[in-house]
mmCIF file of C-alpha atoms and ligand atoms in Angstrom:
data_model
loop_
_atom_site.group_PDB
_atom_site.id
_atom_site.type_symbol
_atom_site.label_atom_id
_atom_site.label_comp_id
_atom_site.label_asym_id
_atom_site.label_seq_id
_atom_site.Cartn_x
_atom_site.Cartn_y
_atom_site.Cartn_z
ATOM 1 C CA UNK M 1 0.018 -0.016 -0.013
ATOM 2 C CA UNK M 2 2.780 2.423 1.048
ATOM 3 C CA UNK M 3 4.820 1.440 -2.032
ATOM 4 C CA UNK M 4 1.907 2.134 -4.340
ATOM 5 C CA UNK M 5 1.484 5.550 -2.783
ATOM 6 C CA UNK M 6 5.202 6.307 -3.238
ATOM 7 C CA UNK M 7 5.010 5.191 -6.819
ATOM 8 C CA UNK M 8 2.035 7.384 -7.510
ATOM 9 C CA UNK M 9 3.710 10.334 -5.827
ATOM 10 C CA UNK M 10 6.860 9.957 -7.954
ATOM 11 C CA UNK M 11 4.863 9.611 -11.150
ATOM 12 C CA UNK M 12 3.034 12.827 -10.297
ATOM 13 C CA UNK M 13 6.288 14.557 -9.447
ATOM 14 C CA UNK M 14 7.909 13.462 -12.739
ATOM 15 C CA UNK M 15 4.914 14.630 -14.788
ATOM 16 C CA UNK M 16 4.815 18.010 -13.033
ATOM 17 C CA UNK M 17 8.501 18.412 -13.743
ATOM 18 C CA UNK M 18 8.197 17.594 -17.419
ATOM 19 C CA UNK M 19 5.289 19.972 -17.840
ATOM 20 C CA UNK M 20 7.463 22.686 -16.227
ATOM 21 C CA UNK M 21 10.264 21.853 -18.656
ATOM 22 C CA UNK M 22 8.197 21.989 -21.782
ATOM 23 C CA UNK M 23 6.486 25.226 -20.966
ATOM 24 C CA UNK M 24 9.927 26.634 -20.206
ATOM 25 C CA UNK M 25 11.155 25.939 -23.684
ATOM 26 C CA UNK M 26 11.788 29.126 -25.655
ATOM 27 C CA UNK M 27 11.939 29.267 -29.409
ATOM 28 C CA UNK M 28 15.503 29.697 -30.519
ATOM 29 C CA UNK M 29 16.544 32.425 -32.968
ATOM 30 C CA UNK M 30 15.789 31.226 -36.453
ATOM 31 C CA UNK M 31 18.466 32.504 -38.908
ATOM 32 C CA UNK M 32 17.354 33.263 -42.461
ATOM 33 C CA UNK M 33 19.886 33.378 -45.319
ATOM 34 C CA UNK M 34 20.544 36.988 -46.471
ATOM 35 C CA UNK M 35 19.423 36.256 -50.007
ATOM 36 C CA UNK M 36 16.038 34.944 -48.801
ATOM 37 C CA UNK M 37 15.503 37.713 -46.242
ATOM 38 C CA UNK M 38 16.058 40.275 -49.017
ATOM 39 C CA UNK M 39 13.680 38.746 -51.513
ATOM 40 C CA UNK M 40 10.951 41.314 -52.179
ATOM 41 C CA UNK M 41 7.297 40.432 -51.820
ATOM 42 C CA UNK M 42 6.040 39.545 -55.357
ATOM 43 C CA UNK M 43 2.315 40.041 -54.567
ATOM 44 C CA UNK M 44 0.490 43.233 -53.752
ATOM 45 C CA UNK M 45 -1.531 43.001 -50.496
ATOM 46 C CA UNK M 46 -4.823 43.786 -52.175
ATOM 47 C CA UNK M 47 -8.245 42.428 -51.217
ATOM 48 C CA UNK M 48 -7.857 39.326 -53.456
ATOM 49 C CA UNK M 49 -4.459 38.415 -51.886
ATOM 50 C CA UNK M 50 -5.781 38.870 -48.340
ATOM 51 C CA UNK M 51 -8.842 36.779 -49.060
ATOM 52 C CA UNK M 52 -6.741 34.002 -50.544
ATOM 53 C CA UNK M 53 -4.280 34.322 -47.633
ATOM 54 C CA UNK M 54 -6.997 34.050 -45.077
ATOM 55 C CA UNK M 55 -8.461 30.936 -46.624
ATOM 56 C CA UNK M 56 -5.049 29.232 -46.664
ATOM 57 C CA UNK M 57 -4.384 30.405 -43.149
ATOM 58 C CA UNK M 58 -7.612 28.874 -41.791
ATOM 59 C CA UNK M 59 -6.941 25.634 -43.641
ATOM 60 C CA UNK M 60 -3.211 25.111 -42.855
ATOM 61 C CA UNK M 61 -2.069 27.411 -40.085
ATOM 62 C CA UNK M 62 -4.826 28.226 -37.584
ATOM 63 C CA UNK M 63 -4.743 24.772 -35.964
ATOM 64 C CA UNK M 64 -1.437 25.778 -34.326
ATOM 65 C CA UNK M 65 -1.135 29.585 -34.677
ATOM 66 C CA UNK M 66 -4.746 30.295 -33.836
ATOM 67 C CA UNK M 67 -7.346 32.149 -35.941
ATOM 68 C CA UNK M 68 -5.880 35.540 -35.042
ATOM 69 C CA UNK M 69 -2.172 34.451 -34.998
ATOM 70 C CA UNK M 70 -1.513 34.711 -31.332
ATOM 71 C CA UNK M 71 -0.523 31.035 -31.078
ATOM 72 C CA UNK M 72 -3.641 29.591 -29.383
ATOM 73 C CA UNK M 73 -4.594 27.012 -32.006
ATOM 74 C CA UNK M 74 -6.061 23.688 -30.761
ATOM 75 C CA UNK M 75 -2.874 21.776 -31.644
ATOM 76 C CA UNK M 76 -0.481 24.230 -29.990
ATOM 77 C CA UNK M 77 -0.608 22.604 -26.560
ATOM 78 C CA UNK M 78 0.730 19.306 -27.993
ATOM 79 C CA UNK M 79 3.791 20.894 -29.593
ATOM 80 C CA UNK M 80 7.304 20.857 -28.152
ATOM 81 C CA UNK M 81 7.884 24.448 -29.241
ATOM 82 C CA UNK M 82 5.096 26.945 -28.712
ATOM 83 C CA UNK M 83 4.584 29.160 -31.750
ATOM 84 C CA UNK M 84 5.335 32.820 -30.999
ATOM 85 C CA UNK M 85 2.615 35.440 -31.263
ATOM 86 C CA UNK M 86 2.722 36.331 -34.955
ATOM 87 C CA UNK M 87 0.761 39.557 -34.441
ATOM 88 C CA UNK M 88 3.748 41.431 -32.999
ATOM 89 C CA UNK M 89 7.418 41.276 -31.955
ATOM 90 C CA UNK M 90 10.015 39.494 -34.010
ATOM 91 C CA UNK M 91 7.415 37.917 -36.265
ATOM 92 C CA UNK M 92 6.249 41.331 -37.509
ATOM 93 C CA UNK M 93 9.649 43.038 -37.435
ATOM 94 C CA UNK M 94 11.304 40.662 -39.918
ATOM 95 C CA UNK M 95 11.145 41.053 -43.643
ATOM 96 C CA UNK M 96 8.494 39.595 -45.963
ATOM 97 C CA UNK M 97 11.218 37.460 -47.520
ATOM 98 C CA UNK M 98 12.165 36.023 -44.104
ATOM 99 C CA UNK M 99 8.521 35.071 -43.409
ATOM 100 C CA UNK M 100 8.268 33.474 -46.883
ATOM 101 C CA UNK M 101 11.476 31.487 -46.176
ATOM 102 C CA UNK M 102 10.207 30.214 -42.798
ATOM 103 C CA UNK M 103 6.857 29.162 -44.162
ATOM 104 C CA UNK M 104 8.457 27.323 -47.073
ATOM 105 C CA UNK M 105 11.281 25.606 -45.167
ATOM 106 C CA UNK M 106 9.709 25.018 -41.699
ATOM 107 C CA UNK M 107 11.682 23.967 -38.644
ATOM 108 C CA UNK M 108 10.955 21.362 -35.922
ATOM 109 C CA UNK M 109 7.224 21.696 -35.096
ATOM 110 C CA UNK M 110 6.664 24.257 -37.849
ATOM 111 C CA UNK M 111 5.959 22.174 -40.992
ATOM 112 C CA UNK M 112 7.621 23.016 -44.310
ATOM 113 C CA UNK M 113 4.937 24.169 -46.721
ATOM 114 C CA UNK M 114 6.769 24.285 -49.973
ATOM 115 C CA UNK M 115 5.295 20.950 -51.110
ATOM 116 C CA UNK M 116 1.876 21.411 -49.634
ATOM 117 C CA UNK M 117 1.609 24.962 -51.015
ATOM 118 C CA UNK M 118 3.726 24.789 -54.127
ATOM 119 C CA UNK M 119 2.594 28.087 -55.745
ATOM 120 C CA UNK M 120 4.882 30.907 -54.491
ATOM 121 C CA UNK M 121 1.981 33.324 -54.961
ATOM 122 C CA UNK M 122 0.053 31.530 -52.292
ATOM 123 C CA UNK M 123 2.928 31.825 -49.789
ATOM 124 C CA UNK M 124 3.093 35.587 -50.485
ATOM 125 C CA UNK M 125 -0.712 35.698 -49.939
ATOM 126 C CA UNK M 126 -0.036 34.143 -46.524
ATOM 127 C CA UNK M 127 2.757 36.653 -45.761
ATOM 128 C CA UNK M 128 0.319 39.481 -46.673
ATOM 129 C CA UNK M 129 -2.309 37.944 -44.429
ATOM 130 C CA UNK M 130 0.121 37.685 -41.531
ATOM 131 C CA UNK M 131 0.868 41.387 -41.991
ATOM 132 C CA UNK M 132 -2.856 42.159 -41.737
ATOM 133 C CA UNK M 133 -2.910 40.397 -38.306
ATOM 134 C CA UNK M 134 -0.486 42.972 -36.922
ATOM 135 C CA UNK M 135 -1.615 44.617 -33.734
HETATM 136 C C1 HEC T 201 1.809 21.907 -36.456
HETATM 137 C C2 HEC T 201 1.798 23.287 -35.994
HETATM 138 C C3 HEC T 201 2.004 24.400 -36.945
HETATM 139 C C4 HEC T 201 1.358 24.591 -38.171
HETATM 140 C C5 HEC T 201 0.284 23.800 -38.795
HETATM 141 C C6 HEC T 201 1.932 25.840 -38.683
HETATM 142 N N1 HEC T 201 2.889 26.347 -37.855
HETATM 143 FE FE1 HEC T 201 3.996 28.009 -38.114
HETATM 144 N N2 HEC T 201 5.088 27.592 -36.457
HETATM 145 C C7 HEC T 201 4.853 26.509 -35.555
HETATM 146 C C8 HEC T 201 5.867 26.569 -34.561
HETATM 147 C C9 HEC T 201 5.939 25.588 -33.411
HETATM 148 C C10 HEC T 201 6.690 27.634 -34.840
HETATM 149 C C11 HEC T 201 8.020 28.018 -34.107
HETATM 150 C C12 HEC T 201 9.095 27.178 -34.765
HETATM 151 C C13 HEC T 201 10.515 27.432 -34.240
HETATM 152 O O1 HEC T 201 10.811 28.614 -33.974
HETATM 153 O O2 HEC T 201 11.258 26.464 -34.181
HETATM 154 C C14 HEC T 201 6.180 28.259 -36.068
HETATM 155 C C15 HEC T 201 6.782 29.384 -36.653
HETATM 156 C C16 HEC T 201 6.178 30.093 -37.722
HETATM 157 C C17 HEC T 201 6.730 31.321 -38.259
HETATM 158 C C18 HEC T 201 8.002 32.061 -37.786
HETATM 159 C C19 HEC T 201 7.651 33.014 -36.700
HETATM 160 C C20 HEC T 201 8.815 33.855 -36.214
HETATM 161 O O3 HEC T 201 8.673 34.508 -35.140
HETATM 162 O O4 HEC T 201 9.850 33.927 -36.835
HETATM 163 C C21 HEC T 201 5.905 31.669 -39.244
HETATM 164 C C22 HEC T 201 6.030 32.926 -40.122
HETATM 165 C C23 HEC T 201 4.848 30.698 -39.307
HETATM 166 N N3 HEC T 201 5.080 29.687 -38.362
HETATM 167 C C24 HEC T 201 3.838 30.722 -40.244
HETATM 168 C C25 HEC T 201 2.969 29.634 -40.456
HETATM 169 C C26 HEC T 201 2.029 29.579 -41.557
HETATM 170 C C27 HEC T 201 1.822 30.668 -42.591
HETATM 171 C C28 HEC T 201 1.420 28.358 -41.502
HETATM 172 C C29 HEC T 201 0.424 27.762 -42.423
HETATM 173 C C30 HEC T 201 0.719 27.727 -43.839
HETATM 174 C C31 HEC T 201 1.958 27.681 -40.291
HETATM 175 N N4 HEC T 201 2.857 28.503 -39.748
HETATM 176 C C32 HEC T 201 1.528 26.427 -39.879
HETATM 177 C C33 HEC T 201 3.814 25.621 -35.694
HETATM 178 C C34 HEC T 201 2.975 25.498 -36.755
#
């Protein structure tokens, strides 16, 4: 009886510790090659682009990044790295080219979308949509 209680206590202790560890994990700086960071946005952020970007966002991105980009998507709790708030901070201060690069290439929990979204115009539509989420 006592042993079972000890076992239960240690299991609880270990799970509390691992939760503390995961939530402590910060996203590391994500370097973007100069050439990519300097690539100019090829698509004007007009109504058509934003509408297309929004549709792609809701289909492919909102599950992790949340509908408004703050990172509260339904899948985000299961990830090892929590997505940063895309509405401000480093996400908004980097160039359009850098955002394009990250969406195409992915890293760890962030999937690479260059195969799933093969048309570069669609990735630019997403970049334009992310800009429209800026607070
Ligand atoms: C399975 C969850 C998941 C999905 C789906 C997802 N992302 Fe991400 N995303 C992440 C995570 C986690 C990070 C942080 C990755 C890191 O820094 O290692 C991230 C990072 C990013 C970044 C870089 C942010 C920064 O601060 O530099 C951008 C831009 C981005 N995602 C856009 C998108 C777009 C656009 C889509 C949809 C086409 C998408 N993501 C779909 C999880 C996801």
